[in-house]
């Protein structure tokens, strides 16, 4: 359902007042209409891993064939009819994002048949990850290169491997993630353009700029050595003029640095890029259009830098685009501070307007860089976004400019109305936009191109004026190569879908083929023709079988035609003489819960009829960090079993939509590969990252994690997440707020009415910006993966029950008795994970400034009597305050942390707790300026607790049982009025530290006096119980006991007129 919300009305009213009273309000341009869907069609040319692999880049040849690359080294060619063949395979190094990247067709291809490839050769680089700390001797082992090479393509469409000319070598560092760049294009003058990434690990810079200058740090954590280095080819747009013989190149006039300029590379046309993954050159003007990926900080921090944003750049001349010193507009507000790793202090902002200073000891170029140029279009975070861009992740793909050819007789060329439009792609948001360029070089009308594919990887216009699009897919074998044609509303081509079972095996091999999924958009009947590729007669059946008698690889083509005789094709590759291996990733389980820093055990089973006994060193497990709809390859290791430690993530904001992806693969002796994939889910997740929903809307709240909640909640609304395996989760903790009446949160498996695993009560919190944690134990959990549903319940028609910010699935129901890792926080403000070799597990919670905090929903404060932390400090030190329930909750204790000599020198600090904890643990941090201290581990000492039902009194006055479904056991001590009391002879107060009650109230509320021995005995403590919003809305309250604590427990009830409150349970802790 969709409906307005009182909070939204208030916001709109304020906005209306501002508009009415403001002095100047520019008119907002009307959103441009999308291009008519009936005027365009997508023709499938190739699909699936067999025809595309991990699809990377494409180029269109003069005959409309498409040459495209896979990161694992394959170069394939798909002709205009949709037949795909393998042209060749390069031996490449594929750690993280490296491998075969870009491809381009030489301007003189019609006569010379040259193609260009950018790839990372295998060389002698070790397997696995490079160490993050060490010496230069360690780093030298991981030195590598990318090659920009020219090859000759034979007339039979195979790569002549002996023809390779290595025209340019780009030095790089290996064994860490990320950013390879690697797109290639030519201008009309025959100049070659190449993009390169910054070759820098972004995951340990707290989502800001990676400029770590520690001498023992892997150089891959410092982008000043690459993007910010005028004497290095990484993080650049390179422009060269290759010589005809392929043995050299010259430098075109107008590059950023003239040949012979000291400490510079003359090949550089543009610098200051992070990951300029896709670009194109408009041959009519020589202008470059480039998409540059940016960092992922959730918001600006005054002494660090701006929030994350990305860029489309329109490059008309040589220049510096700012990274790693600034981004976006490159104004002061979007400039980074110089920063001392690992935890500060921050220094002044870089001077991007005048030219930033690169003072890294790794810089081999100029110290003062050229002034930074602003982005053409920036979007994301505080930068905002053109409204036509919509929302979602930020992943810009620089596409081509369309140039209308009036002389072309092509029937599928785009219309003249789109002449000069820049076609921008968005990988994560899954759109293609046609962006007009104004006469002054700005951007004008933005129109959406009809697009039903998924993640745009690369685009190019062909000689026919159609747009060719390489679609990366979503990891479900749905990668694709499309040709988008303009048809002007005429009859559309049919859609062909071909499949075969099995696709490999020994001869004779009988395969059952299927055309299921083939269709005609106009609903007409289809005719079928199957070409087996083995010289035997075609079949016209819709779903035939065919037996292959000879070994070989067969490209089987299905052609379907509609009543107007328009065709479509689809292909299936059949391998005879070798059976593909079967790979099963047994562990981790699909949907398994994990935390960053965990060691995740894995087991992989591989069988192959021809290979026999499997050599486990050839079995590979790859871990990828999932972020929204895309994935970053992070690390790999070989073996059939083991434990893979999930690296910490310091690139993305703590509220980012992250998950883990584990992929096992094996390539057999005959070259066939098989994979098995599992998704793992973080224990702590933002509610707004649901996969499906009913009724809710997003709500904006500053105190929320990431600033957004699931809000506007009515009875029976729900959100869901898949896949999840909650078999080892014993409880859920939800961070909620309510300025309404509250309600309950149901946790269900499979559907919104599926198995009920738990229910948490949400009481009014006093405001939509006031957040608390509520918890529920989980039972009746399915053994395997499921879809997790969170269902909102409350008064029907009431509306606006409560907001859900985030939730944590806890894998232990009892309070942790041992040591807790400091970096295992489930919510936070300001802090990040820091790496320290001397820390437990190699990590701490660090980067702690005054006012920061960390929450641990998996750790309860109930019964806590002492707190001990292992800390380090190379800064001023400060104070840890231990709180219950929230970062502003009741204080349980404080402990001072002094300077320990360095952030790698650890000591223990301890304090007693007052025992009044009722909620989950929060640590708040105070101190002076800069990084205060790190926390490695902590533990809470606990007393023993005894809980009984409120209605289990041994004596009473005035109190009777009341029935309430959410109460423990369904009953409470109820109908309580002023002066009533209950006694519990089974609870002896001797030695008790605290007393707690679970209560509800739709009345006036009141006070519980805790007494010993009798209803007029020694007063040990008092608990104030407010109105909770309903008799079935329960909260907890605690008091510390003082005085002569001994004897039977008595509760005496004090308040105004009428029913005050109900008591569900009573707990004493000793």
GROMACS .gro file of N, CA and C in nm, residues 326-378:
model
  159
  326UNK      N    1   4.082   1.524  -0.427
  326UNK     CA    2   3.950   1.585  -0.428
  326UNK      C    3   3.862   1.508  -0.526
  327UNK      N    4   3.734   1.540  -0.526
  327UNK     CA    5   3.639   1.467  -0.608
  327UNK      C    6   3.524   1.558  -0.644
  328UNK      N    7   3.445   1.518  -0.743
  328UNK     CA    8   3.327   1.594  -0.779
  328UNK      C    9   3.359   1.733  -0.830
  329UNK      N   10   3.309   1.833  -0.758
  329UNK     CA   11   3.332   1.972  -0.797
  329UNK      C   12   3.475   2.016  -0.771
  330UNK      N   13   3.546   1.941  -0.689
  330UNK     CA   14   3.685   1.972  -0.650
  330UNK      C   15   3.695   2.105  -0.576
  331UNK      N   16   3.582   2.149  -0.520
  331UNK     CA   17   3.582   2.266  -0.433
  331UNK      C   18   3.631   2.224  -0.295
  332UNK      N   19   3.647   2.322  -0.206
  332UNK     CA   20   3.695   2.292  -0.070
  332UNK      C   21   3.605   2.190  -0.001
  333UNK      N   22   3.472   2.203  -0.023
  333UNK     CA   23   3.379   2.112   0.041
  333UNK      C   24   3.395   1.969  -0.009
  334UNK      N   25   3.452   1.952  -0.127
  334UNK     CA   26   3.468   1.819  -0.184
  334UNK      C   27   3.616   1.784  -0.201
  335UNK      N   28   3.695   1.832  -0.105
  335UNK     CA   29   3.838   1.807  -0.102
  335UNK      C   30   3.872   1.731   0.026
  336UNK      N   31   3.968   1.642   0.018
  336UNK     CA   32   4.009   1.562   0.133
  336UNK      C   33   4.115   1.634   0.216
  337UNK      N   34   4.120   1.595   0.342
  337UNK     CA   35   4.227   1.642   0.431
  337UNK      C   36   4.346   1.548   0.420
  338UNK      N   37   4.464   1.605   0.431
  338UNK     CA   38   4.579   1.518   0.452
  338UNK      C   39   4.560   1.449   0.586
  339UNK      N   40   4.598   1.323   0.593
  339UNK     CA   41   4.561   1.241   0.708
  339UNK      C   42   4.674   1.146   0.741
  340UNK      N   43   4.702   1.130   0.870
  340UNK     CA   44   4.805   1.039   0.917
  340UNK      C   45   4.741   0.906   0.954
  341UNK      N   46   4.775   0.801   0.882
  341UNK     CA   47   4.721   0.669   0.910
  341UNK      C   48   4.801   0.603   1.022
  342UNK      N   49   4.734   0.521   1.107
  342UNK     CA   50   4.600   0.467   1.085
  342UNK      C   51   4.487   0.549   1.146
  343UNK      N   52   4.512   0.637   1.240
  343UNK     CA   53   4.404   0.700   1.313
  343UNK      C   54   4.418   0.849   1.332
  344UNK      N   55   4.489   0.915   1.243
  344UNK     CA   56   4.499   1.060   1.252
  344UNK      C   57   4.630   1.102   1.317
  345UNK      N   58   4.649   1.233   1.331
  345UNK     CA   59   4.545   1.336   1.315
  345UNK      C   60   4.525   1.377   1.170
  346UNK      N   61   4.409   1.447   1.149
  346UNK     CA   62   4.384   1.511   1.020
  346UNK      C   63   4.460   1.642   1.015
  347UNK      N   64   4.500   1.676   0.894
  347UNK     CA   65   4.569   1.803   0.874
  347UNK      C   66   4.485   1.889   0.779
  348UNK      N   67   4.545   1.986   0.716
  348UNK     CA   68   4.470   2.079   0.631
  348UNK      C   69   4.419   2.009   0.506
  349UNK      N   70   4.321   2.071   0.443
  349UNK     CA   71   4.270   2.021   0.317
  349UNK      C   72   4.371   2.051   0.206
  350UNK      N   73   4.371   1.963   0.106
  350UNK     CA   74   4.460   1.984  -0.008
  350UNK      C   75   4.413   2.104  -0.090
  351UNK      N   76   4.506   2.166  -0.160
  351UNK     CA   77   4.475   2.284  -0.241
  351UNK      C   78   4.448   2.241  -0.384
  352UNK      N   79   4.324   2.194  -0.408
  352UNK     CA   80   4.292   2.143  -0.542
  352UNK      C   81   4.275   2.256  -0.642
  353UNK      N   82   4.231   2.372  -0.597
  353UNK     CA   83   4.212   2.485  -0.689
  353UNK      C   84   4.346   2.536  -0.742
  354UNK      N   85   4.449   2.537  -0.656
  354UNK     CA   86   4.578   2.586  -0.698
  354UNK      C   87   4.672   2.478  -0.745
  355UNK      N   88   4.636   2.352  -0.717
  355UNK     CA   89   4.722   2.239  -0.750
  355UNK      C   90   4.766   2.170  -0.623
  356UNK      N   91   4.713   2.049  -0.595
  356UNK     CA   92   4.748   1.981  -0.469
  356UNK      C   93   4.895   1.942  -0.463
  357UNK      N   94   4.944   1.930  -0.341
  357UNK     CA   95   5.082   1.890  -0.316
  357UNK      C   96   5.087   1.741  -0.285
  358UNK      N   97   5.165   1.667  -0.362
  358UNK     CA   98   5.186   1.525  -0.339
  358UNK      C   99   5.318   1.509  -0.265
  359UNK      N  100   5.309   1.492  -0.131
  359UNK     CA  101   5.430   1.480  -0.050
  359UNK      C  102   5.455   1.337  -0.003
  360UNK      N  103   5.389   1.239  -0.068
  360UNK     CA  104   5.413   1.100  -0.033
  360UNK      C  105   5.556   1.061  -0.071
  361UNK      N  106   5.621   0.985   0.016
  361UNK     CA  107   5.758   0.940  -0.017
  361UNK      C  108   5.757   0.843  -0.134
  362UNK      N  109   5.639   0.793  -0.172
  362UNK     CA  110   5.629   0.703  -0.286
  362UNK      C  111   5.612   0.778  -0.418
  363UNK      N  112   5.593   0.907  -0.412
  363UNK     CA  113   5.573   0.987  -0.533
  363UNK      C  114   5.705   1.001  -0.608
  364UNK      N  115   5.704   0.966  -0.735
  364UNK     CA  116   5.823   0.984  -0.819
  364UNK      C  117   5.806   1.097  -0.919
  365UNK      N  118   5.693   1.167  -0.907
  365UNK     CA  119   5.663   1.273  -1.002
  365UNK      C  120   5.674   1.411  -0.940
  366UNK      N  121   5.604   1.506  -1.002
  366UNK     CA  122   5.604   1.644  -0.952
  366UNK      C  123   5.541   1.650  -0.814
  367UNK      N  124   5.590   1.743  -0.734
  367UNK     CA  125   5.533   1.762  -0.601
  367UNK      C  126   5.405   1.844  -0.610
  368UNK      N  127   5.406   1.951  -0.688
  368UNK     CA  128   5.287   2.033  -0.707
  368UNK      C  129   5.219   1.990  -0.837
  369UNK      N  130   5.094   1.948  -0.826
  369UNK     CA  131   5.023   1.893  -0.940
  369UNK      C  132   4.942   2.002  -1.010
  370UNK      N  133   4.897   1.977  -1.131
  370UNK     CA  134   4.809   2.073  -1.198
  370UNK      C  135   4.680   2.092  -1.118
  371UNK      N  136   4.623   2.211  -1.128
  371UNK     CA  137   4.496   2.239  -1.063
  371UNK      C  138   4.391   2.140  -1.111
  372UNK      N  139   4.299   2.105  -1.023
  372UNK     CA  140   4.201   2.002  -1.053
  372UNK      C  141   4.080   2.059  -1.126
  373UNK      N  142   4.033   1.986  -1.226
  373UNK     CA  143   3.915   2.024  -1.302
  373UNK      C  144   3.791   1.958  -1.241
  374UNK      N  145   3.678   2.027  -1.242
  374UNK     CA  146   3.555   1.968  -1.185
  374UNK      C  147   3.494   1.866  -1.279
  375UNK      N  148   3.411   1.780  -1.220
  375UNK     CA  149   3.339   1.681  -1.299
  375UNK      C  150   3.232   1.748  -1.383
  376UNK      N  151   3.198   1.683  -1.495
  376UNK     CA  152   3.090   1.731  -1.581
  376UNK      C  153   2.955   1.704  -1.514
  377UNK      N  154   2.932   1.580  -1.474
  377UNK     CA  155   2.814   1.541  -1.397
  377UNK      C  156   2.862   1.459  -1.279
  378UNK      N  157   2.833   1.503  -1.159
  378UNK     CA  158   2.865   1.424  -1.040
  378UNK      C  159   2.733   1.384  -0.975
   0.00000   0.00000   0.00000
